[in-house]
PDB file of C-alpha atoms in Angstrom:
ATOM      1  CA  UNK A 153      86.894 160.981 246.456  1.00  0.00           C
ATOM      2  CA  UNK A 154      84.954 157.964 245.165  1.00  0.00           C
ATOM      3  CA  UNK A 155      85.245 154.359 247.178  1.00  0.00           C
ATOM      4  CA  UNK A 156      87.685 152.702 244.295  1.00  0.00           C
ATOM      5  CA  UNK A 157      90.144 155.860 244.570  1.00  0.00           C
ATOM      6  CA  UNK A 158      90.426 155.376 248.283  1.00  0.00           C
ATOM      7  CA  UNK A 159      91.709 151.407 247.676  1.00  0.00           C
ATOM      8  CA  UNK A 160      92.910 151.891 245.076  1.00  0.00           C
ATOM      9  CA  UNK A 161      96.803 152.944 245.821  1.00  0.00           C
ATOM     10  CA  UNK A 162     100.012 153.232 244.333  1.00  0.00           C
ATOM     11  CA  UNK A 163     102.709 150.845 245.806  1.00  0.00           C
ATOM     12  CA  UNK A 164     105.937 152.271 246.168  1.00  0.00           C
ATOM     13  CA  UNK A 165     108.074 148.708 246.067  1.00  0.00           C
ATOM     14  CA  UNK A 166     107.390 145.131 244.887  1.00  0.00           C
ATOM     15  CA  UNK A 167     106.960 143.977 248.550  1.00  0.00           C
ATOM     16  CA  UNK A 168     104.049 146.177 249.238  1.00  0.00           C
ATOM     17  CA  UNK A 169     102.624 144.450 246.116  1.00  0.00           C
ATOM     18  CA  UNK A 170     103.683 141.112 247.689  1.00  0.00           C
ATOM     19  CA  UNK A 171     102.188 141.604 251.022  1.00  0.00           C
ATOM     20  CA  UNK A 172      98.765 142.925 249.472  1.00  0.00           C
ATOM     21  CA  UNK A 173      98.924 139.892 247.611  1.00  0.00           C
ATOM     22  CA  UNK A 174      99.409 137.563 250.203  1.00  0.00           C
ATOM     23  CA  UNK A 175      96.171 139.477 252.073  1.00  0.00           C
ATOM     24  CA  UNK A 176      94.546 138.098 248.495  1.00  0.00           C
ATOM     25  CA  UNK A 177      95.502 134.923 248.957  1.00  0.00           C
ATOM     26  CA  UNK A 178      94.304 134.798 252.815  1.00  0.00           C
ATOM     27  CA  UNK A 179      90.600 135.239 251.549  1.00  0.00           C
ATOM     28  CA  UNK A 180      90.709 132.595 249.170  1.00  0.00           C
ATOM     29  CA  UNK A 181      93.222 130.722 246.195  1.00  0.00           C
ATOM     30  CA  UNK A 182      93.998 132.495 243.047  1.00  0.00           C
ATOM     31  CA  UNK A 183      95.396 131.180 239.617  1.00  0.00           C
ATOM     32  CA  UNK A 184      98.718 133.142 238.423  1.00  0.00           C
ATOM     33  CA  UNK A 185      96.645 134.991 235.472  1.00  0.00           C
ATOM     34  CA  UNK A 186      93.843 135.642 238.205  1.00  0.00           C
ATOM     35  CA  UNK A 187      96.297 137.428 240.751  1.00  0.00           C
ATOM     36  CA  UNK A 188      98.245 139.206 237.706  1.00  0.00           C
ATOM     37  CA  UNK A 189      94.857 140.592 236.500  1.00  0.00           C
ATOM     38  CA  UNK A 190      93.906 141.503 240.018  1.00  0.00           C
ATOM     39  CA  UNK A 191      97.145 143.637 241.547  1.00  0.00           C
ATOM     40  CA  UNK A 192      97.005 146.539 239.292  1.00  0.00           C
ATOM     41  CA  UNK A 193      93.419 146.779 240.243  1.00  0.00           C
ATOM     42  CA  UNK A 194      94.809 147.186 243.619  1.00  0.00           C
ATOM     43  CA  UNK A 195      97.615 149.872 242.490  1.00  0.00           C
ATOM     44  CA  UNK A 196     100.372 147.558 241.410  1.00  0.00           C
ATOM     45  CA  UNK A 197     102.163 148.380 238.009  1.00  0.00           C
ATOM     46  CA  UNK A 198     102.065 145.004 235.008  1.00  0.00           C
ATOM     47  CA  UNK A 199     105.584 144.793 236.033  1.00  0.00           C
ATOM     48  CA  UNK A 200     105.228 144.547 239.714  1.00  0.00           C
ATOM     49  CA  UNK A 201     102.672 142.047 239.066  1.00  0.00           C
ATOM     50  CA  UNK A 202     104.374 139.805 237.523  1.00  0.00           C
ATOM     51  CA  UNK A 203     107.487 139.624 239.487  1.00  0.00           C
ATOM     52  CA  UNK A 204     105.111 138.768 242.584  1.00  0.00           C
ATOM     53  CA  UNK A 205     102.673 136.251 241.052  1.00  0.00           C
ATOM     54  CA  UNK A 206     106.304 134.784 239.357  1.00  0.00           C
ATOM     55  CA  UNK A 207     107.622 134.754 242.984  1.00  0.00           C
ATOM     56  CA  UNK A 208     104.486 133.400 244.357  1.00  0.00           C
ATOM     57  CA  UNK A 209     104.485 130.633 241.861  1.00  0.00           C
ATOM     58  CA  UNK A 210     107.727 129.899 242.992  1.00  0.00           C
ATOM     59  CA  UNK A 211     106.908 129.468 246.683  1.00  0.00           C
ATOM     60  CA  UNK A 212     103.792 127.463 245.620  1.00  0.00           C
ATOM     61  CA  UNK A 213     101.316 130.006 247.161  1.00  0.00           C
ATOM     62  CA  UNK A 214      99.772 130.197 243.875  1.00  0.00           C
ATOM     63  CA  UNK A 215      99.533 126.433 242.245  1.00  0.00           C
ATOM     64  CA  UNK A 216      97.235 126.575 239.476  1.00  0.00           C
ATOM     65  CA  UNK A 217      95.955 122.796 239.489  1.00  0.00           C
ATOM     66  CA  UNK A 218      94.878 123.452 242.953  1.00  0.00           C
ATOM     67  CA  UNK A 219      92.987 127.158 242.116  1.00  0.00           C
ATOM     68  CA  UNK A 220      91.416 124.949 239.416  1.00  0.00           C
ATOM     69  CA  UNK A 221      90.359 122.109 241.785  1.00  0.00           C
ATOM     70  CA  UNK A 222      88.748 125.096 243.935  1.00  0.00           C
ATOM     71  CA  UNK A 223      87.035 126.651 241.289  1.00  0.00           C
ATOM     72  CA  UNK A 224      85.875 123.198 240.297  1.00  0.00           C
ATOM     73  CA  UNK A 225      84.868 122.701 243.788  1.00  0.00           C
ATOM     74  CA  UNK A 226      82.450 125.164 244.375  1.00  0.00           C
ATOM     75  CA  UNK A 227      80.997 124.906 240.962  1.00  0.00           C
ATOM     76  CA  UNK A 228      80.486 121.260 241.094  1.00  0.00           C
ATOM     77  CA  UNK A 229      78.459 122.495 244.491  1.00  0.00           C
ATOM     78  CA  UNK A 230      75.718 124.369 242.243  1.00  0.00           C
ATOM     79  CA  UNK A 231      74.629 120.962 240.954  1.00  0.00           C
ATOM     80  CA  UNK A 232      72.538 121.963 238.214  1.00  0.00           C
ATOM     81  CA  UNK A 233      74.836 122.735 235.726  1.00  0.00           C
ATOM     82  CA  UNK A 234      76.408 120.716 232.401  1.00  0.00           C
ATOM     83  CA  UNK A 235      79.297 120.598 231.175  1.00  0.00           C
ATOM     84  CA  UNK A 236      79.400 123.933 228.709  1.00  0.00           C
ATOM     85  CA  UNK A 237      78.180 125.709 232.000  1.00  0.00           C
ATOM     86  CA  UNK A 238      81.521 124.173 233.905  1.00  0.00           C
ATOM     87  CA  UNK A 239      83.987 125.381 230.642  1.00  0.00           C
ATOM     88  CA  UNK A 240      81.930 129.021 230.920  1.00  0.00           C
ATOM     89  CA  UNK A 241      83.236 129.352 234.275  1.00  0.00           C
ATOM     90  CA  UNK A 242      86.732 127.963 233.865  1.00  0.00           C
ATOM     91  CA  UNK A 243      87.188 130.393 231.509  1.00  0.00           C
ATOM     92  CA  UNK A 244      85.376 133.532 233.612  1.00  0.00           C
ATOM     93  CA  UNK A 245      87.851 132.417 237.027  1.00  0.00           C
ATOM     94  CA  UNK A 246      90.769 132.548 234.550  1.00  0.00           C
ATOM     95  CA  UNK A 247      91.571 128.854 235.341  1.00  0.00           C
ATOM     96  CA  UNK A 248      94.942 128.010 233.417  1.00  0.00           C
ATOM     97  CA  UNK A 249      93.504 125.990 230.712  1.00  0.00           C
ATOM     98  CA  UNK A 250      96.859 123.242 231.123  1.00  0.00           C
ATOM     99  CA  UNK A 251      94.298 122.058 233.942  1.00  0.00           C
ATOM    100  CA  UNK A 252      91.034 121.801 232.489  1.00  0.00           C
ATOM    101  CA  UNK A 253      91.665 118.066 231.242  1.00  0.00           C
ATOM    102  CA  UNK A 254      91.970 117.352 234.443  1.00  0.00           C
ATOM    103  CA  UNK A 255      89.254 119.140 235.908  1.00  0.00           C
ATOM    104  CA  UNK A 256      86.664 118.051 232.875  1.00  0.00           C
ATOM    105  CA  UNK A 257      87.656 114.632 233.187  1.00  0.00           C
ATOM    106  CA  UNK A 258      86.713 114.623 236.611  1.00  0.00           C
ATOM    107  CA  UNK A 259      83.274 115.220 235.718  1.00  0.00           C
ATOM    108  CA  UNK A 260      81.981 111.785 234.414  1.00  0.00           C
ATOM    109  CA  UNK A 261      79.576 111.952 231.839  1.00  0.00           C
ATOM    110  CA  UNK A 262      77.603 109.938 235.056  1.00  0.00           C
ATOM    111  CA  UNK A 263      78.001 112.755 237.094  1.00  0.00           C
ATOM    112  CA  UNK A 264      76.811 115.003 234.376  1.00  0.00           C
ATOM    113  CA  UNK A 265      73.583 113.303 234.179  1.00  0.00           C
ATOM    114  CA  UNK A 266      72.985 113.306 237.515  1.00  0.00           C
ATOM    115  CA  UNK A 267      73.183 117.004 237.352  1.00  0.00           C
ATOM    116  CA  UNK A 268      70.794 117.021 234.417  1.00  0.00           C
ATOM    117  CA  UNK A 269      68.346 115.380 236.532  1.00  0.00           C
ATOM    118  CA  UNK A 270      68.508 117.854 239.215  1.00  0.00           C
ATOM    119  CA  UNK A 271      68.008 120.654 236.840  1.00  0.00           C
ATOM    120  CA  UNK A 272      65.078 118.974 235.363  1.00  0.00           C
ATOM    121  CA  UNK A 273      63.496 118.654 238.722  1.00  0.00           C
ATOM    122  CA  UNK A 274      64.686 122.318 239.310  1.00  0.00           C
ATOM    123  CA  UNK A 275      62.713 123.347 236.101  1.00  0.00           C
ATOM    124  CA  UNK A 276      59.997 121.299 237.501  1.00  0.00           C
ATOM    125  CA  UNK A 277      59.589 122.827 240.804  1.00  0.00           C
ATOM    126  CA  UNK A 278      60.003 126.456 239.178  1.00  0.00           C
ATOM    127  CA  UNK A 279      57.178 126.198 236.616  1.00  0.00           C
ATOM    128  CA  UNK A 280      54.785 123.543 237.726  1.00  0.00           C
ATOM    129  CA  UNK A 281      52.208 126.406 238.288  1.00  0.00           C
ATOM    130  CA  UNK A 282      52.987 128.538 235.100  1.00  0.00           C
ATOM    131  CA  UNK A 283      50.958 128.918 232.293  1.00  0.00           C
ATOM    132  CA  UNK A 284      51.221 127.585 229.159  1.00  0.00           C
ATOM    133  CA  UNK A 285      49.431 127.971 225.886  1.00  0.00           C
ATOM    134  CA  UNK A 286      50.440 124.615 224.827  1.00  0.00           C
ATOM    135  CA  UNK A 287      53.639 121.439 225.385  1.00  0.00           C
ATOM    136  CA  UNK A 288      55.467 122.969 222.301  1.00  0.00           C
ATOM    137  CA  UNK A 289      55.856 126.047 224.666  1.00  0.00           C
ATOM    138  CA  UNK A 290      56.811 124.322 227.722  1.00  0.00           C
ATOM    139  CA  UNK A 291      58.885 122.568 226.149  1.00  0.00           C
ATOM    140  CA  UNK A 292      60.500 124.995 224.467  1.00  0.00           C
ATOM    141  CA  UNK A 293      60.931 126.896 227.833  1.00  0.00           C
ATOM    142  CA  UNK A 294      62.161 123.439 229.323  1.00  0.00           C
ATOM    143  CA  UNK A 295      64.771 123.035 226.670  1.00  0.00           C
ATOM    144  CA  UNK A 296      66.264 126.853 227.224  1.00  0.00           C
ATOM    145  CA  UNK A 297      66.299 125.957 230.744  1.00  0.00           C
ATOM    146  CA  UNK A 298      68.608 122.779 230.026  1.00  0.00           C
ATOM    147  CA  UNK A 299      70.631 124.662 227.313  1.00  0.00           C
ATOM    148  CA  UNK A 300      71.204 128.082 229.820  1.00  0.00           C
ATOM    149  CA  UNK A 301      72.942 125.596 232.111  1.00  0.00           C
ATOM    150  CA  UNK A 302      75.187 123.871 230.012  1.00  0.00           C
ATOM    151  CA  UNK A 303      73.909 120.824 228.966  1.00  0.00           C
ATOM    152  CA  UNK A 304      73.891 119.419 225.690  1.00  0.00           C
ATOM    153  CA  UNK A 305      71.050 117.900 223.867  1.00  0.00           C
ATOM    154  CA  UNK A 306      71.493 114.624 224.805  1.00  0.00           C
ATOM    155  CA  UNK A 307      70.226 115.777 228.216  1.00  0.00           C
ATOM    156  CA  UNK A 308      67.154 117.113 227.258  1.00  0.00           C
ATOM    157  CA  UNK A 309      64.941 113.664 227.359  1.00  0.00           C
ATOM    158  CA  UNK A 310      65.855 114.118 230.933  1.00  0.00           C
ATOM    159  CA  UNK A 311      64.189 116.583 231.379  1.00  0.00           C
ATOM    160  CA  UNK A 312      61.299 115.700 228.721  1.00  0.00           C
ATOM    161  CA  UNK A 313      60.723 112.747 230.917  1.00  0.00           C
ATOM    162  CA  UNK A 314      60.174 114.689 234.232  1.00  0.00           C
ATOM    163  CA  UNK A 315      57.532 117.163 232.178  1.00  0.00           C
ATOM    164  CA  UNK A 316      56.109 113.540 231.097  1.00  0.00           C
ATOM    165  CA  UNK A 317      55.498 112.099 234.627  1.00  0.00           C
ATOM    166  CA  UNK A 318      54.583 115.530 235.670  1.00  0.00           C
ATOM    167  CA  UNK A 319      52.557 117.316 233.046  1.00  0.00           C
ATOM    168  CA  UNK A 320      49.441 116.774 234.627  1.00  0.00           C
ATOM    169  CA  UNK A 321      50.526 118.726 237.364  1.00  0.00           C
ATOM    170  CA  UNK A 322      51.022 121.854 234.597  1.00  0.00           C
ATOM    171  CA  UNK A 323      47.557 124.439 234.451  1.00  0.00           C
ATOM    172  CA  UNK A 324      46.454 125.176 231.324  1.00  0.00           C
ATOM    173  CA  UNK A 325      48.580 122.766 229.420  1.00  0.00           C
ATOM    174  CA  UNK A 326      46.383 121.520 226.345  1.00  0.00           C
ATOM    175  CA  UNK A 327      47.778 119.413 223.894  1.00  0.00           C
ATOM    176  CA  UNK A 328      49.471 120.738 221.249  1.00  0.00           C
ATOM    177  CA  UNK A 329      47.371 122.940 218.733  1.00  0.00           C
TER     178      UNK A 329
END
């Protein structure tokens, strides 16, 4: 018997499925779509699911602005991340998207570029003693850096102005060819 037929387990009534849910919910919040993807993972039928995230909705155990507000939370933690990065994981934690105004207003295109800035640094710290044929490169490598963490290009002198003060700092950085 492999680990994920051992948890996984058939639940006989709706309140079983409530009660595992509620052990869900004592680890950490879930959004309704979250939770109803979740239970038949655990053993619970599409049916039983959503009678118990519909009754959990109704008791407020599951509030979506508030999973939302956590997921926002801990991503806004990370701070090196943009804005497409923030939408990428709304999206992956199944936030409701009726709270993402909310959520994206919340992050100030001030607060944004302060994030940009820490990624730059980030980039600077992780490749200050790479190798690089030439600035077109690490630049190139700079802007994929920016662009795999969700910032737009309007972010990238940012981070073309860190290489700037630091550049010197680069080996084997010539000029471009």
């Amino acid at each position: 018997m492999t680990m994920s037929q051992k948890s996984k387990k058939e639940f006989a009534t709706v309140e079983e499925v409530y009660d595992k849910a509620l052990d869900l919910l004592s680890l950490r919040d879930h959004g309704g779509q979250d939770m109803y993807e979740k239970l038949p993972l655990k053993g619970a039928t599409m049916e039983q699911a959503g009678e118990v995230v519909e009754r959990l909705k109704r008791a407020d155990l599951i509030n979506e602005n508030r999973y939302g507000m956590a997921v926002y939370r801990g991503w806004l933690a990370k701070k090196c991340y943009g804005r497409q990065h923030l939408i990428g994981t709304l999206t992956k934690k199944l936030v409701d998207k009726s709270v993402w105004g909310e959520i994206l207003e919340q992050f100030t295109p001030e607060l944004e570029e302060e994030h940009a800035r820490e990624a730059a640094e980030l980039f600077y710290r992780k490749y200050r003693n790479k190798e690089f044929p030439d600035r077109r490169k690490l630049w190139s490598t700079a802007a994929a850096f920016m662009v795999n963490r969700g910032f737009g290009s309007s972010y990238m002198e940012l981070v073309l102005d860190r290489l700037t003060i630091g550049v010197k700092h680069f080996r084997k950085c010539p000029k471009n060819d």
